[in-house]
mmCIF file of C-alpha atoms in Angstrom:
data_model
loop_
_atom_site.group_PDB
_atom_site.id
_atom_site.type_symbol
_atom_site.label_atom_id
_atom_site.label_comp_id
_atom_site.label_asym_id
_atom_site.label_seq_id
_atom_site.Cartn_x
_atom_site.Cartn_y
_atom_site.Cartn_z
ATOM 1 C CA MET A 1077 98.086 145.513 71.879
ATOM 2 C CA ASP A 1078 95.585 145.794 73.884
ATOM 3 C CA ASP A 1079 94.787 148.832 75.999
ATOM 4 C CA ALA A 1080 94.561 146.301 79.412
ATOM 5 C CA LEU A 1081 98.709 145.288 78.004
ATOM 6 C CA SER A 1082 99.606 149.580 77.270
ATOM 7 C CA ALA A 1083 98.353 150.912 80.826
ATOM 8 C CA LEU A 1084 100.241 148.030 82.588
ATOM 9 C CA ALA A 1085 103.007 147.816 80.794
ATOM 10 C CA ALA A 1086 102.847 151.784 81.627
ATOM 11 C CA ASP A 1087 102.610 151.135 85.137
ATOM 12 C CA PRO A 1088 105.988 152.532 87.053
ATOM 13 C CA GLY A 1089 106.006 148.456 88.889
ATOM 14 C CA PHE A 1090 105.208 146.991 85.768
ATOM 15 C CA ASP A 1091 109.279 146.533 85.487
ATOM 16 C CA HIS A 1092 110.076 143.067 84.503
ATOM 17 C CA PRO A 1093 111.124 142.421 81.153
ATOM 18 C CA ALA A 1094 108.916 139.363 81.389
ATOM 19 C CA HIS A 1095 106.206 140.517 82.876
ATOM 20 C CA PRO A 1096 104.416 141.669 79.170
ATOM 21 C CA ILE A 1097 105.526 138.899 77.452
ATOM 22 C CA ALA A 1098 103.403 136.722 79.503
ATOM 23 C CA LEU A 1099 100.820 139.689 79.918
ATOM 24 C CA GLN A 1100 100.390 139.204 76.140
ATOM 25 C CA GLU A 1101 100.627 134.829 76.994
ATOM 26 C CA MET A 1102 97.950 135.563 78.803
ATOM 27 C CA LEU A 1103 95.765 137.377 76.880
ATOM 28 C CA GLN A 1104 95.814 135.281 73.411
ATOM 29 C CA ALA A 1105 95.353 131.475 76.119
ATOM 30 C CA GLU A 1106 91.744 134.027 76.700
ATOM 31 C CA ARG A 1107 91.139 134.860 72.833
ATOM 32 C CA ASN A 1108 91.805 131.779 72.322
ATOM 33 C CA ALA A 1109 89.716 130.234 75.107
ATOM 34 C CA SER A 1110 87.084 132.443 73.459
ATOM 35 C CA GLU A 1111 87.194 131.475 70.813
ATOM 36 C CA ARG A 1112 87.112 127.704 71.752
ATOM 37 C CA LEU A 1113 83.913 128.407 73.585
ATOM 38 C CA SER A 1114 82.170 129.789 70.898
ATOM 39 C CA GLY A 1115 83.111 127.391 68.576
ATOM 40 C CA HIS A 1116 81.032 124.752 70.797
ATOM 41 C CA ILE A 1117 77.521 127.122 71.704
ATOM 42 C CA GLU A 1118 77.892 127.340 67.376
ATOM 43 C CA VAL A 1119 77.002 124.263 67.558
ATOM 44 C CA LEU A 1120 75.566 124.508 69.915
ATOM 45 C CA VAL A 1121 72.369 126.682 69.230
ATOM 46 C CA PRO A 1122 72.823 126.612 65.233
ATOM 47 C CA ASP A 1123 71.398 129.594 63.433
#
């Protein structure tokens, strides 16, 4: 689990069962977007 996710999950106000799942999905979406962006950059800027 990511540090940011752990910190939010430990927050006492963060008690809805769906919240950790939603955060995991958001973090995965961010990783996917970063990977896609990196792929596009690699195409545009060859080594």
